[in-house]
mmCIF file of C-alpha atoms in Angstrom:
data_model
loop_
_atom_site.group_PDB
_atom_site.id
_atom_site.type_symbol
_atom_site.label_atom_id
_atom_site.label_comp_id
_atom_site.label_asym_id
_atom_site.label_seq_id
_atom_site.Cartn_x
_atom_site.Cartn_y
_atom_site.Cartn_z
ATOM 1 C CA MET G 1086 106.681 74.302 129.353
ATOM 2 C CA GLY G 1087 106.356 70.788 128.014
ATOM 3 C CA ASN G 1088 105.407 69.703 124.288
ATOM 4 C CA ARG G 1089 101.624 69.415 125.461
ATOM 5 C CA GLU G 1090 101.684 73.292 126.380
ATOM 6 C CA ASP G 1091 103.923 73.932 123.731
ATOM 7 C CA LEU G 1092 101.296 73.106 121.536
ATOM 8 C CA LEU G 1093 98.426 74.125 122.850
ATOM 9 C CA ALA G 1094 100.122 77.767 122.763
ATOM 10 C CA GLY G 1095 101.027 77.296 119.266
ATOM 11 C CA ALA G 1096 97.749 76.261 118.262
ATOM 12 C CA ARG G 1097 95.843 79.487 119.726
ATOM 13 C CA ARG G 1098 98.562 81.352 117.750
ATOM 14 C CA CYS G 1099 97.584 79.364 114.579
ATOM 15 C CA LEU G 1100 93.907 80.367 115.427
ATOM 16 C CA GLU G 1101 95.020 84.102 115.952
ATOM 17 C CA GLU G 1102 96.476 84.184 112.555
ATOM 18 C CA LYS G 1103 95.357 81.680 110.577
ATOM 19 C CA GLY G 1104 91.886 80.671 111.851
ATOM 20 C CA TYR G 1105 90.458 77.276 112.119
ATOM 21 C CA LEU G 1106 89.904 76.072 108.761
ATOM 22 C CA ARG G 1107 93.119 77.401 107.493
ATOM 23 C CA THR G 1108 95.339 75.822 109.943
ATOM 24 C CA THR G 1109 97.421 72.740 109.362
ATOM 25 C CA VAL G 1110 99.500 70.085 111.805
ATOM 26 C CA ARG G 1111 102.642 71.798 109.690
ATOM 27 C CA ASP G 1112 101.794 75.066 110.924
ATOM 28 C CA ILE G 1113 100.720 74.236 114.972
ATOM 29 C CA ALA G 1114 104.152 72.151 115.061
ATOM 30 C CA SER G 1115 105.890 75.318 113.270
ATOM 31 C CA ALA G 1116 104.355 77.353 115.620
ATOM 32 C CA SER G 1117 105.113 75.519 119.004
ATOM 33 C CA LYS G 1118 108.752 74.260 117.553
ATOM 34 C CA VAL G 1119 107.605 70.699 117.990
ATOM 35 C CA SER G 1120 107.490 68.062 115.976
ATOM 36 C CA MET G 1121 104.053 67.122 114.305
ATOM 37 C CA ALA G 1122 104.266 63.810 115.320
ATOM 38 C CA ALA G 1123 103.643 65.288 118.904
ATOM 39 C CA ILE G 1124 100.097 66.245 118.017
ATOM 40 C CA GLY G 1125 99.487 62.899 117.452
ATOM 41 C CA TYR G 1126 100.903 61.391 120.376
ATOM 42 C CA HIS G 1127 99.305 64.366 122.870
ATOM 43 C CA PHE G 1128 95.976 64.965 121.426
ATOM 44 C CA GLY G 1129 95.239 62.527 118.817
ATOM 45 C CA SER G 1130 94.552 64.955 115.841
ATOM 46 C CA ARG G 1131 94.848 68.274 114.624
ATOM 47 C CA GLU G 1132 91.187 68.729 115.225
ATOM 48 C CA ALA G 1133 91.357 67.728 118.646
ATOM 49 C CA LEU G 1134 94.098 70.315 119.749
ATOM 50 C CA LEU G 1135 92.645 73.087 117.834
ATOM 51 C CA ASN G 1136 89.383 72.560 119.696
ATOM 52 C CA LEU G 1137 91.702 72.829 123.035
ATOM 53 C CA ALA G 1138 93.129 75.602 122.069
ATOM 54 C CA LEU G 1139 89.508 77.339 121.225
ATOM 55 C CA PHE G 1140 87.983 76.005 124.218
ATOM 56 C CA ALA G 1141 90.474 77.589 126.117
ATOM 57 C CA ALA G 1142 90.069 80.894 124.579
ATOM 58 C CA VAL G 1143 86.386 81.065 124.591
ATOM 59 C CA ASP G 1144 86.710 80.511 128.431
ATOM 60 C CA GLU G 1145 88.669 82.926 128.792
ATOM 61 C CA TRP G 1146 87.352 85.373 127.109
ATOM 62 C CA ALA G 1147 83.898 84.151 129.251
ATOM 63 C CA ALA G 1148 85.842 84.561 132.849
ATOM 64 C CA GLY G 1149 87.022 87.829 132.021
ATOM 65 C CA SER G 1150 84.857 89.684 129.056
ATOM 66 C CA GLY G 1151 82.092 87.724 128.842
ATOM 67 C CA ARG G 1152 81.529 88.410 132.761
ATOM 68 C CA LEU G 1153 81.369 92.200 132.712
ATOM 69 C CA ALA G 1154 78.696 93.953 134.440
ATOM 70 C CA GLY G 1155 77.742 97.076 132.851
ATOM 71 C CA GLN G 1156 77.901 100.440 133.910
ATOM 72 C CA GLY G 1157 74.820 102.990 134.689
ATOM 73 C CA ASP G 1158 71.957 104.105 137.034
ATOM 74 C CA THR G 1159 69.284 102.116 135.674
ATOM 75 C CA THR G 1160 69.121 98.633 134.169
ATOM 76 C CA GLU G 1161 68.735 99.607 131.237
ATOM 77 C CA GLU G 1162 72.075 101.580 131.268
ATOM 78 C CA ARG G 1163 73.689 98.916 132.569
ATOM 79 C CA TYR G 1164 72.623 96.415 129.674
ATOM 80 C CA ALA G 1165 73.415 98.732 126.825
ATOM 81 C CA ASP G 1166 76.496 99.439 128.357
ATOM 82 C CA THR G 1167 77.587 95.441 128.830
ATOM 83 C CA TRP G 1168 76.971 95.120 125.020
ATOM 84 C CA ASP G 1169 78.836 97.727 124.172
ATOM 85 C CA ARG G 1170 81.636 96.344 125.804
ATOM 86 C CA LYS G 1171 80.762 92.896 124.147
ATOM 87 C CA ILE G 1172 80.366 94.421 120.582
ATOM 88 C CA ARG G 1173 83.990 95.944 121.557
ATOM 89 C CA ASP G 1174 85.831 92.745 122.433
ATOM 90 C CA PHE G 1175 84.052 90.948 118.556
ATOM 91 C CA GLY G 1176 86.395 94.009 116.959
ATOM 92 C CA ASP G 1177 88.859 93.208 119.327
ATOM 93 C CA MET G 1178 89.236 89.440 119.327
ATOM 94 C CA ARG G 1179 87.371 89.056 116.216
ATOM 95 C CA TRP G 1180 89.927 85.911 115.261
ATOM 96 C CA LEU G 1181 88.153 84.068 118.155
ATOM 97 C CA TRP G 1182 84.833 84.974 117.135
ATOM 98 C CA ILE G 1183 85.632 84.032 113.400
ATOM 99 C CA ALA G 1184 87.367 80.470 114.556
ATOM 100 C CA ASN G 1185 83.824 80.314 116.247
ATOM 101 C CA VAL G 1186 82.127 80.476 113.528
ATOM 102 C CA GLU G 1187 84.812 78.617 111.177
ATOM 103 C CA ALA G 1188 84.414 75.526 114.184
ATOM 104 C CA PHE G 1189 80.864 75.835 113.794
ATOM 105 C CA VAL G 1190 80.953 75.018 109.996
ATOM 106 C CA HIS G 1191 83.544 72.569 109.898
ATOM 107 C CA ALA G 1192 80.950 70.954 113.260
ATOM 108 C CA GLN G 1193 78.253 70.195 110.240
ATOM 109 C CA SER G 1194 80.310 66.993 109.177
ATOM 110 C CA SER G 1195 82.527 66.418 112.591
ATOM 111 C CA PRO G 1196 79.778 64.835 114.902
ATOM 112 C CA GLU G 1197 82.135 64.858 118.244
ATOM 113 C CA LEU G 1198 82.887 68.754 117.165
ATOM 114 C CA LEU G 1199 78.966 69.266 116.982
ATOM 115 C CA ALA G 1200 78.230 67.168 120.396
ATOM 116 C CA THR G 1201 80.848 68.965 122.017
ATOM 117 C CA LEU G 1202 79.429 72.763 120.557
ATOM 118 C CA ALA G 1203 76.231 71.510 121.833
ATOM 119 C CA GLU G 1204 77.150 71.108 125.130
ATOM 120 C CA GLY G 1205 79.116 74.620 125.386
ATOM 121 C CA GLN G 1206 75.837 75.921 124.216
ATOM 122 C CA ARG G 1207 73.623 74.076 126.717
ATOM 123 C CA ARG G 1208 76.113 75.343 129.781
ATOM 124 C CA SER G 1209 76.534 78.940 128.102
ATOM 125 C CA ARG G 1210 72.396 79.197 128.296
ATOM 126 C CA ARG G 1211 72.579 78.286 131.897
ATOM 127 C CA MET G 1212 75.717 80.746 132.687
ATOM 128 C CA VAL G 1213 73.778 83.475 130.526
ATOM 129 C CA ALA G 1214 70.518 83.041 132.659
ATOM 130 C CA ALA G 1215 72.048 83.137 136.431
ATOM 131 C CA GLN G 1216 74.250 86.021 135.077
ATOM 132 C CA LEU G 1217 70.936 88.022 134.297
ATOM 133 C CA ARG G 1218 69.191 87.026 136.880
ATOM 134 C CA GLY G 1219 71.846 87.717 139.436
ATOM 135 C CA VAL G 1220 71.615 84.094 141.039
ATOM 136 C CA PRO G 1221 74.213 81.256 141.238
ATOM 137 C CA GLU G 1222 74.154 78.847 138.199
ATOM 138 C CA ASP G 1223 72.421 75.909 140.215
ATOM 139 C CA ALA G 1224 69.970 78.600 140.809
ATOM 140 C CA VAL G 1225 68.350 79.424 138.016
ATOM 141 C CA ALA G 1226 65.518 77.809 136.362
ATOM 142 C CA GLU G 1227 64.720 75.210 134.009
ATOM 143 C CA GLU G 1228 63.070 77.694 131.978
ATOM 144 C CA ASP G 1229 65.141 80.639 132.262
ATOM 145 C CA VAL G 1230 67.549 78.347 131.084
ATOM 146 C CA ARG G 1231 65.699 77.584 128.361
ATOM 147 C CA ALA G 1232 64.177 80.836 127.411
ATOM 148 C CA LEU G 1233 66.038 83.569 128.725
ATOM 149 C CA GLY G 1234 69.474 81.845 128.146
ATOM 150 C CA SER G 1235 68.178 80.598 125.035
ATOM 151 C CA VAL G 1236 67.134 84.282 123.587
ATOM 152 C CA HIS G 1237 70.407 85.671 124.848
ATOM 153 C CA ILE G 1238 72.876 83.343 123.381
ATOM 154 C CA ALA G 1239 70.748 83.659 120.027
ATOM 155 C CA LEU G 1240 70.936 87.632 119.965
ATOM 156 C CA LEU G 1241 74.751 86.982 121.166
ATOM 157 C CA SER G 1242 75.506 84.849 118.207
ATOM 158 C CA GLY G 1243 73.619 86.876 115.793
ATOM 159 C CA VAL G 1244 75.056 90.790 117.116
ATOM 160 C CA MET G 1245 78.340 89.199 116.412
ATOM 161 C CA VAL G 1246 78.007 87.879 113.182
ATOM 162 C CA GLN G 1247 76.594 91.984 112.547
ATOM 163 C CA ALA G 1248 79.543 93.162 114.027
ATOM 164 C CA LEU G 1249 81.942 90.743 112.030
ATOM 165 C CA THR G 1250 80.532 91.341 108.652
ATOM 166 C CA ASP G 1251 79.523 95.238 109.264
ATOM 167 C CA PRO G 1252 81.055 96.550 112.234
ATOM 168 C CA GLU G 1253 80.297 100.317 111.075
ATOM 169 C CA GLN G 1254 76.067 99.178 111.051
ATOM 170 C CA ALA G 1255 76.540 96.907 113.921
ATOM 171 C CA PRO G 1256 73.755 97.886 116.818
ATOM 172 C CA THR G 1257 74.711 99.618 119.831
ATOM 173 C CA GLY G 1258 73.715 97.984 123.538
ATOM 174 C CA ARG G 1259 71.653 100.741 123.614
ATOM 175 C CA GLU G 1260 69.787 99.861 120.533
ATOM 176 C CA LEU G 1261 69.429 96.241 121.621
ATOM 177 C CA ALA G 1262 68.027 97.382 124.354
ATOM 178 C CA GLN G 1263 65.057 99.604 122.542
ATOM 179 C CA GLY G 1264 64.519 96.476 120.183
ATOM 180 C CA LEU G 1265 63.883 94.152 123.298
ATOM 181 C CA ARG G 1266 61.601 96.534 124.585
ATOM 182 C CA ALA G 1267 60.180 97.218 121.590
ATOM 183 C CA MET G 1268 59.794 93.372 120.956
ATOM 184 C CA ALA G 1269 58.126 92.505 124.642
ATOM 185 C CA GLU G 1270 55.713 95.715 124.051
ATOM 186 C CA LEU G 1271 54.808 93.743 120.662
ATOM 187 C CA LEU G 1272 54.632 90.602 122.632
ATOM 188 C CA GLU G 1273 51.572 92.042 125.423
ATOM 189 C CA SER G 1274 50.179 93.697 122.698
#
């Protein structure tokens, strides 16, 4: 690996161990065994490097666990099982979700990061809507992107925060499916 790759790997280790907000240039340089000046040379800033490392980790999750199809005989059972797997991931990859929350907080004073996170949410809405509909992303209706994708992303964020804050009381996949069914019934009445 070259310095650039070493720095990305070191930044990821720092995200895992220290989080987004507490990681310093010195931490990354030490973890990657590369000079602090190399961060500026290759990435321009600590923030840019951490953002790339974080986004790569999220993409890795989305390509693997984030796309897990649930097991079960019915659509509701598969949906509940998918959520149970995601909730387990929130605990298993706690560092990733905490780093995401920290990046969101930091983005409130970083227009560039805020724009990047907003673009990521737009892409995620389409991806999630496609997964839920079982169609390719380019076949998703814009209405589904805005409605189905947005609601699912909101649910994902909320459940993630609950699982990180109080894992013993976080909803199960079955409870989420039941709650969504109850909400649909309320909206129809």
